[in-house]
Short mmCIF file of C-alpha atoms in Angstrom, two decimals:
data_model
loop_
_atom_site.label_atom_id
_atom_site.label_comp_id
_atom_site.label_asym_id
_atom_site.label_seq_id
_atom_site.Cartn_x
_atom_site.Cartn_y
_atom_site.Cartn_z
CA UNK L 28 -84.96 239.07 158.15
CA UNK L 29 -81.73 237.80 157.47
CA UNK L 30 -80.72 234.41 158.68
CA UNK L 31 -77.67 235.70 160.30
CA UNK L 32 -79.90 238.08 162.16
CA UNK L 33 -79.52 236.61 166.11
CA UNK L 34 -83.91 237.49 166.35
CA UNK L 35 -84.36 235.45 163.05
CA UNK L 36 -82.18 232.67 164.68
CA UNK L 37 -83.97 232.51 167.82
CA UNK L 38 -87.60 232.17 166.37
CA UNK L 39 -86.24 228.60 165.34
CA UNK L 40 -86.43 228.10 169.06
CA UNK L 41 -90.02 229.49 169.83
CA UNK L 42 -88.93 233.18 170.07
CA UNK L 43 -92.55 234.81 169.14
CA UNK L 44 -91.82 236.71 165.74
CA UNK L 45 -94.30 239.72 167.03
CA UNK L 46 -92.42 239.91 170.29
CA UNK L 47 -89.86 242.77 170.60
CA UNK L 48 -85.92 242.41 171.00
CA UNK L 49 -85.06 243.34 175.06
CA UNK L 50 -82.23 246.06 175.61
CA UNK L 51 -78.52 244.16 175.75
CA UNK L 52 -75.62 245.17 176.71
CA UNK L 53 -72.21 244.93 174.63
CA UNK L 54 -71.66 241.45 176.10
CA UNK L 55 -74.91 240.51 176.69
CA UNK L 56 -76.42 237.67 174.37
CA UNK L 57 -80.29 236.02 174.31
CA UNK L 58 -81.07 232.01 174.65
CA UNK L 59 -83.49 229.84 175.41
CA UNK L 60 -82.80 227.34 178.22
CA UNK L 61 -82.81 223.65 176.10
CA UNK L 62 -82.66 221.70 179.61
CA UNK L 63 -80.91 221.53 183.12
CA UNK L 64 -78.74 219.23 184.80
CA UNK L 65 -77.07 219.35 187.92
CA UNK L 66 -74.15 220.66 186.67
CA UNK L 67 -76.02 223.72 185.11
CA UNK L 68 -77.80 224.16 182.22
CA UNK L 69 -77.68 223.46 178.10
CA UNK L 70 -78.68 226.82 176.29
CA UNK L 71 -79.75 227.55 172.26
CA UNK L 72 -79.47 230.51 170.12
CA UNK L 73 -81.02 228.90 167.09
CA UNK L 74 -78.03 227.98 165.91
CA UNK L 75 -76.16 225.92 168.11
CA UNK L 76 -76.22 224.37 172.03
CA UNK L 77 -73.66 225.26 174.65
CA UNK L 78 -73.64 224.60 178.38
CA UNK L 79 -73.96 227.55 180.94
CA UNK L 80 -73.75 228.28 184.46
CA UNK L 81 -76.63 230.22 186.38
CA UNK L 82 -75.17 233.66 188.36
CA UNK L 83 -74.95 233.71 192.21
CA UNK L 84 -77.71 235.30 192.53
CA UNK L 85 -79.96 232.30 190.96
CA UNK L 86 -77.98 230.09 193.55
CA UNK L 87 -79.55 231.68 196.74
CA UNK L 88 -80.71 229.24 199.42
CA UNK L 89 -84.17 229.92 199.78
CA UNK L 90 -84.84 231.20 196.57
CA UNK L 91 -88.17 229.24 194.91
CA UNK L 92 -87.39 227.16 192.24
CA UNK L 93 -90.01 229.11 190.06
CA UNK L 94 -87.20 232.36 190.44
CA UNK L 95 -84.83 230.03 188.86
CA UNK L 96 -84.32 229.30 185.21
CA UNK L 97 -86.74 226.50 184.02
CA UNK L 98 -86.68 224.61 180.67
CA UNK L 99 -88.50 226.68 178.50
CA UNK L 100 -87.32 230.00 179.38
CA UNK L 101 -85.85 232.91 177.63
CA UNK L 102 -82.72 234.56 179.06
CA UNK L 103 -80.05 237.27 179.03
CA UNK L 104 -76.34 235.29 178.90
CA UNK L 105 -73.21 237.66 179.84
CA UNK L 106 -70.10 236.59 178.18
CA UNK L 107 -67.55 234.18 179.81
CA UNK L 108 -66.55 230.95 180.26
CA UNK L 109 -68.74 229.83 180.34
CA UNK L 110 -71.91 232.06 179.91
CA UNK L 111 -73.54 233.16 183.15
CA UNK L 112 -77.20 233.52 183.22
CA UNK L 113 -78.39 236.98 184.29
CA UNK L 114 -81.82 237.50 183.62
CA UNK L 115 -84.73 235.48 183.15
CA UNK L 116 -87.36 237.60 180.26
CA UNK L 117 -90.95 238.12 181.55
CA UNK L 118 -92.79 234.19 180.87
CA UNK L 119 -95.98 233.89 178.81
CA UNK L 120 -96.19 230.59 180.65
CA UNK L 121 -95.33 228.63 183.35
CA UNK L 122 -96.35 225.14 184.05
CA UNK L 123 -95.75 223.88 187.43
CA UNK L 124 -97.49 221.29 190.22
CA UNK L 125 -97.08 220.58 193.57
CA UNK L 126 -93.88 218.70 194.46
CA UNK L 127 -93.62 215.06 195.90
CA UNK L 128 -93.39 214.62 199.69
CA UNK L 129 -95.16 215.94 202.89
CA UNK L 130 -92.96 219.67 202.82
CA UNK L 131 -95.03 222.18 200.52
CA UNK L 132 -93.08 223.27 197.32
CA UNK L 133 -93.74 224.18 193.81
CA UNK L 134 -92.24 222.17 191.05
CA UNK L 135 -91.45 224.34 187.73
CA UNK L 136 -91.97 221.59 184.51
CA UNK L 137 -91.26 224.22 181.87
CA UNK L 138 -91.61 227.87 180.87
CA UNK L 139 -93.10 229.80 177.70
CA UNK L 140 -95.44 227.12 176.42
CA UNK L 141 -98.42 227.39 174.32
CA UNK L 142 -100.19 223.95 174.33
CA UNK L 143 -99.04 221.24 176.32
CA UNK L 144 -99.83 217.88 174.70
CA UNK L 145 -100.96 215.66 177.36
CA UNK L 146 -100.14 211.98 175.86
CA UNK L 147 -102.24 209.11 177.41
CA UNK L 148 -102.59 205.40 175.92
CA UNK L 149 -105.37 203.74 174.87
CA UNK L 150 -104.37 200.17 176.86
CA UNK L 151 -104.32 200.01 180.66
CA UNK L 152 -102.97 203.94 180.79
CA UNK L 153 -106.27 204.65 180.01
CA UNK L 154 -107.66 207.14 182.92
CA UNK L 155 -110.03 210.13 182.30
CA UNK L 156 -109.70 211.38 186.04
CA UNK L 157 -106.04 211.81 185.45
CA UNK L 158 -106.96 213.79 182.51
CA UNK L 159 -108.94 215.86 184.43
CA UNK L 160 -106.30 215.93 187.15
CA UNK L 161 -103.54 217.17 184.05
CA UNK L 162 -106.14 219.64 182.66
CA UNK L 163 -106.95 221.51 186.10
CA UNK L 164 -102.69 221.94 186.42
CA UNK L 165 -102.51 223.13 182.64
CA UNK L 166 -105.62 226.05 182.72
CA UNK L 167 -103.63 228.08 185.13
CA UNK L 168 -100.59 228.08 183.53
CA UNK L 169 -101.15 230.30 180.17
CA UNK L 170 -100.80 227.32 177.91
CA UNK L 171 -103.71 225.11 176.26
CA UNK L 172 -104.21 221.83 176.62
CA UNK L 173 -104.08 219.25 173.70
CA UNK L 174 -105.32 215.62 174.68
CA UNK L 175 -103.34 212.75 172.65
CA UNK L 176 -104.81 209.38 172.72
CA UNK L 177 -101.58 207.01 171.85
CA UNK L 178 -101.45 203.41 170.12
CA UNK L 179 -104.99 203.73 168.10
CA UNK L 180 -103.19 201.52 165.46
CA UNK L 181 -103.37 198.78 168.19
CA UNK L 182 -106.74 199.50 169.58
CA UNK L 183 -109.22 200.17 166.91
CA UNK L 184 -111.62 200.18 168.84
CA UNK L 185 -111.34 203.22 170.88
CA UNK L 186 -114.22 204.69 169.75
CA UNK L 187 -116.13 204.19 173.15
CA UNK L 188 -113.10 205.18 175.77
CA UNK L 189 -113.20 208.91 173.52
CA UNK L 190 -117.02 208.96 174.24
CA UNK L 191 -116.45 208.19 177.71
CA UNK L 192 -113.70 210.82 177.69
CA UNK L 193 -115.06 213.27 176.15
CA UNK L 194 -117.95 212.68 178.68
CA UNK L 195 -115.51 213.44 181.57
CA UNK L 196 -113.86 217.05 179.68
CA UNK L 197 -115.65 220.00 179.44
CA UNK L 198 -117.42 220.55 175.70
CA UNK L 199 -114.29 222.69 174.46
CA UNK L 200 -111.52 220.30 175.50
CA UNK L 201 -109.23 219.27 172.38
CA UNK L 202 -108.74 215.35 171.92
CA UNK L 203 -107.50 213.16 169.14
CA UNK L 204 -106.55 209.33 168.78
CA UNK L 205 -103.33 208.96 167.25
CA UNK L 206 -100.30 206.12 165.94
CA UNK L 207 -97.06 207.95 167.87
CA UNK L 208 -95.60 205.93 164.73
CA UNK L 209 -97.27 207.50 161.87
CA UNK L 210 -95.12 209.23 159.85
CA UNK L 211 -97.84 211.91 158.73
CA UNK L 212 -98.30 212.88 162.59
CA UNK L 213 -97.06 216.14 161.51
CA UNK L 214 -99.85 216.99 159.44
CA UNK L 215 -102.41 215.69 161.78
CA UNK L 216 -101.29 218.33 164.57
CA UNK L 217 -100.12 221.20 162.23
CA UNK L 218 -102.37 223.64 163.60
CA UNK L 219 -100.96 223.50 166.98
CA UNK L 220 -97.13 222.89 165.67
CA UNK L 221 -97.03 226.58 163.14
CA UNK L 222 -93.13 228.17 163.58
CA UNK L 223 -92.21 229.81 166.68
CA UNK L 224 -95.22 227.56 168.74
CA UNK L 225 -93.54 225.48 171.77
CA UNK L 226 -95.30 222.28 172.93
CA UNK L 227 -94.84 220.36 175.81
CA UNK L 228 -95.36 216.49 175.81
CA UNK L 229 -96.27 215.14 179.20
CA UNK L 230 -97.81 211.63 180.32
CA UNK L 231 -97.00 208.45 181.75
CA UNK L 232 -94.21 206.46 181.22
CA UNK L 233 -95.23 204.13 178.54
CA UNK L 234 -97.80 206.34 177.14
CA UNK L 235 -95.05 206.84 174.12
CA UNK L 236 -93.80 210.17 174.67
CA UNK L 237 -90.06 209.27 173.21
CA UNK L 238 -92.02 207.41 169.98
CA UNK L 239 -94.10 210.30 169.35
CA UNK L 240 -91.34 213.05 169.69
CA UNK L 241 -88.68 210.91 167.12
CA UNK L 242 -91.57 210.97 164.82
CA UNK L 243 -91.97 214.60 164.45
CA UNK L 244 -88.13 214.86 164.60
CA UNK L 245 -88.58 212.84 161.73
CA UNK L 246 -85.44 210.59 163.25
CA UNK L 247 -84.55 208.44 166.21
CA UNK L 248 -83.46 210.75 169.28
CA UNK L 249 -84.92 209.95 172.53
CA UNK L 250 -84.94 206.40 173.35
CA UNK L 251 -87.82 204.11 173.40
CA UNK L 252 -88.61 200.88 175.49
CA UNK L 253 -91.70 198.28 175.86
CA UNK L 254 -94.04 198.57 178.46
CA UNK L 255 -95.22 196.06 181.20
CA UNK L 256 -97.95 193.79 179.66
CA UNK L 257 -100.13 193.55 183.18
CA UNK L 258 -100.36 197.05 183.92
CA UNK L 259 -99.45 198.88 180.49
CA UNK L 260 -96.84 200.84 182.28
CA UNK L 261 -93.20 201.91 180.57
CA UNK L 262 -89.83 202.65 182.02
CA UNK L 263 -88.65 206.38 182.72
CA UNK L 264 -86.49 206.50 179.15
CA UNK L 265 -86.71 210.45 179.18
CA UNK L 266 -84.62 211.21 182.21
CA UNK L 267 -84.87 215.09 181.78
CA UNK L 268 -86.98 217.79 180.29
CA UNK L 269 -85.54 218.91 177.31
CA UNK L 270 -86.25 221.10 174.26
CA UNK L 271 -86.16 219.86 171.01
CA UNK L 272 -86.72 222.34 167.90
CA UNK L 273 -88.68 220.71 165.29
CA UNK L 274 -88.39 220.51 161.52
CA UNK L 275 -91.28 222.67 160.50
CA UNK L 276 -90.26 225.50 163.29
CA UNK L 277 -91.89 224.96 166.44
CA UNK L 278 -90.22 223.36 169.80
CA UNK L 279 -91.09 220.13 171.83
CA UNK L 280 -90.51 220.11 175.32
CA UNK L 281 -90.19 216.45 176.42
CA UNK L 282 -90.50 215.42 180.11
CA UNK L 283 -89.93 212.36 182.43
CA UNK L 284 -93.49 210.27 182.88
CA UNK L 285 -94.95 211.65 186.26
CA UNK L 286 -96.38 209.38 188.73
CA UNK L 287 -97.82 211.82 190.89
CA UNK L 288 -99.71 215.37 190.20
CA UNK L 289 -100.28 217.18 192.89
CA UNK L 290 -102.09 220.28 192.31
CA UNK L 291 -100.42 223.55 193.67
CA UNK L 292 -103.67 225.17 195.44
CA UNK L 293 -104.03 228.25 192.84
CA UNK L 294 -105.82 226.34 190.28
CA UNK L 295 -109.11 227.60 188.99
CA UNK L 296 -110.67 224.77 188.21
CA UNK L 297 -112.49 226.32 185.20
CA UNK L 298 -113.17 223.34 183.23
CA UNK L 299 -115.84 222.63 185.80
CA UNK L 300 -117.80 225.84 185.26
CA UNK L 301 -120.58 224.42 183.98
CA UNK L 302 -120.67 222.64 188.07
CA UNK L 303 -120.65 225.99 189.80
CA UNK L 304 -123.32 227.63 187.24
CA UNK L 305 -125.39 224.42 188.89
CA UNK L 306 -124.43 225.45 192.00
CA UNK L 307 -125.66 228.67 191.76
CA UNK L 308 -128.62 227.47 191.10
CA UNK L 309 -129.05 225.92 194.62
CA UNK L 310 -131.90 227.08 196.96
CA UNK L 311 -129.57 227.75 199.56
CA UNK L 312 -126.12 229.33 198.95
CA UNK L 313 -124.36 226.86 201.53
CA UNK L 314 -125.82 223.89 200.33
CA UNK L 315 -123.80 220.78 200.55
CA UNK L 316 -125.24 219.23 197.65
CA UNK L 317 -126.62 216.49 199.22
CA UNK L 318 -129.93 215.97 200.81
CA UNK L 319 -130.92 219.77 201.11
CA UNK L 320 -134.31 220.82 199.28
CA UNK L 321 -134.12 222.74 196.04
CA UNK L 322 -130.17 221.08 195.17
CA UNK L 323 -129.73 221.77 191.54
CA UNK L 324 -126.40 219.72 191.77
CA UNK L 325 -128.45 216.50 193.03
CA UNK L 326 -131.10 217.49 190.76
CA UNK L 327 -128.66 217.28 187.60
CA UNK L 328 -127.28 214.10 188.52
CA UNK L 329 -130.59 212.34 188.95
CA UNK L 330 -131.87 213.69 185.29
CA UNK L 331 -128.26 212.84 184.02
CA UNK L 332 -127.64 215.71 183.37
CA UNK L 333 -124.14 215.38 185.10
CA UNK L 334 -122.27 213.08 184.93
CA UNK L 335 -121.60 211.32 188.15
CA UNK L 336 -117.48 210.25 187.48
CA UNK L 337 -117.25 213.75 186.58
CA UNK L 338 -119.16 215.21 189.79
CA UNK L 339 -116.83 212.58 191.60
CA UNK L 340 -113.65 213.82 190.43
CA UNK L 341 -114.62 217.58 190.94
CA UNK L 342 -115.14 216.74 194.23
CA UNK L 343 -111.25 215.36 194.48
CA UNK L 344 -109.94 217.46 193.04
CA UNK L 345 -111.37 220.32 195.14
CA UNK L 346 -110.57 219.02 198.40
CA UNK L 347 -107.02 218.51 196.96
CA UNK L 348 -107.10 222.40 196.45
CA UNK L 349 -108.22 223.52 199.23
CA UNK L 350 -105.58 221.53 201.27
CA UNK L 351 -103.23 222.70 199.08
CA UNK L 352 -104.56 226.59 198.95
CA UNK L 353 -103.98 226.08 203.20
CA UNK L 354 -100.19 224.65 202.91
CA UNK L 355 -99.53 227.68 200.84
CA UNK L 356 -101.05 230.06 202.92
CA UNK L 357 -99.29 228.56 206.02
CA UNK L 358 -95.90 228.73 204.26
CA UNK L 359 -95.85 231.82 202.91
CA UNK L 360 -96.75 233.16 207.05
CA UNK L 361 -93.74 231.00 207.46
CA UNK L 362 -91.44 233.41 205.08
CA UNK L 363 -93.25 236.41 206.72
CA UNK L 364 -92.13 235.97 210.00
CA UNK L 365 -89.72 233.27 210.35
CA UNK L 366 -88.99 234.73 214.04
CA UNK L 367 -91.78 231.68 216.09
CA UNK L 368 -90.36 228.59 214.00
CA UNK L 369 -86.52 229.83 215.14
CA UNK L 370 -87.24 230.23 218.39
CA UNK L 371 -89.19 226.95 218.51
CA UNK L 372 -86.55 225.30 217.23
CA UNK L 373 -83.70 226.82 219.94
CA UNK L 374 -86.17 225.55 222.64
CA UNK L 375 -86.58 221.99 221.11
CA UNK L 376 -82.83 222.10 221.09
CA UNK L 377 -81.90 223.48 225.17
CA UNK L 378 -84.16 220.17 226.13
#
């Protein structure tokens, strides 16, 4: 394929080379949004970046922000000036949690994904349970997860805060201690950076997001900045998600550090299977795993057979679904028959 071929140029920015070429029209282009701003949104072609402007339709009030274009996603562009977005391609992948605040809402992080690298230090970022917490939001959304352990240089003795990781992760679960600074990074992760593969990098702030993604860049592009000595913590120095194509052919999506992940209520929670096959096992098929005769769950956790932080955090993280899974439900009767909430509200107002 040529290099002037528009396909060939697009695989430089995680087009799938298997994947066919969609129907265009005369003025009708393909791109891959590279990020959004207020303002609209930076698209690339593989061979250059140019701003663009989403079509009225995208601008609906009321539309969810999943129907809009998301970092990460491949679109039709009509010609103009600028480019309008018109189409959004079917995603392979979506990654998305629950947004801040009390109002129920879906927050897109980015589209068309294949592993997203979740970046945690080994100093006082250090958390398994938000591991877990990053993993149940990742198996949902089509994409694997890859778990980074930053600044082994500086902490050479990580070797028991893996164990206790690994302890926390189901058996299959993907982890590695790295230097953000070592220059053959690149050939540490090469299985999971081949052309065409997109990666997003999320974490904390401080983790070393910004330090890991100049290194595969192979130069200094996102800025970098120390982090707090008493709590390990950085300063938000990526400010948007944004796509980066890498030198070896496959794409980083960097993001802002998130503080809070909230699930969104349709996660599976599959890297607890081996709990429910316990569960199953139960005498009774209500039991509440805790007193009840014949508890496999209780059973498992006195032999040690599970571990009890684990257990803990599957508990969490299932009553954080299951509130979620209701605020979903309740708002999407909401959008079904908006007619009681509008005439609540005229009757609040004539008082």
């Amino acid at each position: 394929m040529h290099a002037s071929d528009p396909l060939a140029a697009l695989v430089a920015v995680g087009w799938p080379p298997a994947q066919p070429w969609p129907a265009l029209a005369a003025a009708q282009r393909l791109a891959r949004v590279a990020a959004q701003h207020r303002a609209g949104y930076v698209l690339h072609d593989g061979r250059e970046s140019f701003k663009a402007q989403p079509a009225p339709g995208f601008l609906r009030r009321g539309l969810a922000p999943e129907q809009r274009p998301v970092v990460g996603d491949f679109v039709i562009l009509a010609d103009g000036r600028p480019p309008h977005i018109v189409e959004i391609l079917p995603r392979r992948s979506l990654l998305t949690r629950a947004a801040a605040g009390e109002r129920y809402a879906r927050q897109p992080i980015a589209a068309n994904v294949d592993t997203v690298c979740v970046l945690m230090g080994l100093d006082g970022d250090f958390n398994p349970a938000r591991i877990q917490r990053y993993l149940a939001l990742i198996e949902g959304s089509g994409a694997r997860a890859l778990i980074l352990l930053s600044k082994a240089d500086v902490h050479p003795g990580h070797a028991a805060q893996l164990a206790a990781l690994r302890a926390a992760l189901p058996a299959d679960a993907s982890a590695l201690a790295i230097n953000a600074k070592d220059a053959t990074l690149g050939d540490q992760l090469a299985s999971w950076l081949q052309p065409g593969a997109t990666l997003a990098l999320v974490g904390s702030s401080g983790a070393g997001k910004s330090t890991l993604t100049n290194t595969l860049l192979g130069h200094a592009t996102q800025a970098t900045a120390a982090v707090r000595a008493h709590d390990s913590r950085g300063r938000h120095t990526t400010t948007h998600r944004a796509l980066l194509p890498l030198p070896g052919g496959a794409c980083l999506i960097d993001t802002p550090g998130m503080r809070e992940l909230k699930l969104t209520g349709s996660e599976d929670l599959a890297q607890y299977a081996d709990i429910a096959a316990l569960a199953g096992q139960c005498r009774f098929s209500d039991c509440a795993h805790g007193n009840e005769p014949g508890c496999a769950v209780r059973d498992a956790l006195d032999s040690g057979e599970l571990n009890p932080a684990r257990w803990r955090s599957y508990l969490k993280l299932s009553s954080e679904r299951e509130q979620q899974e209701a605020a979903l439900e309740a708002q999407l009767r909401r959008h079904a028959d908006p007619r009681p909430s509008r005439v609540l509200g005229r009757r609040q107002r004539e008082r």
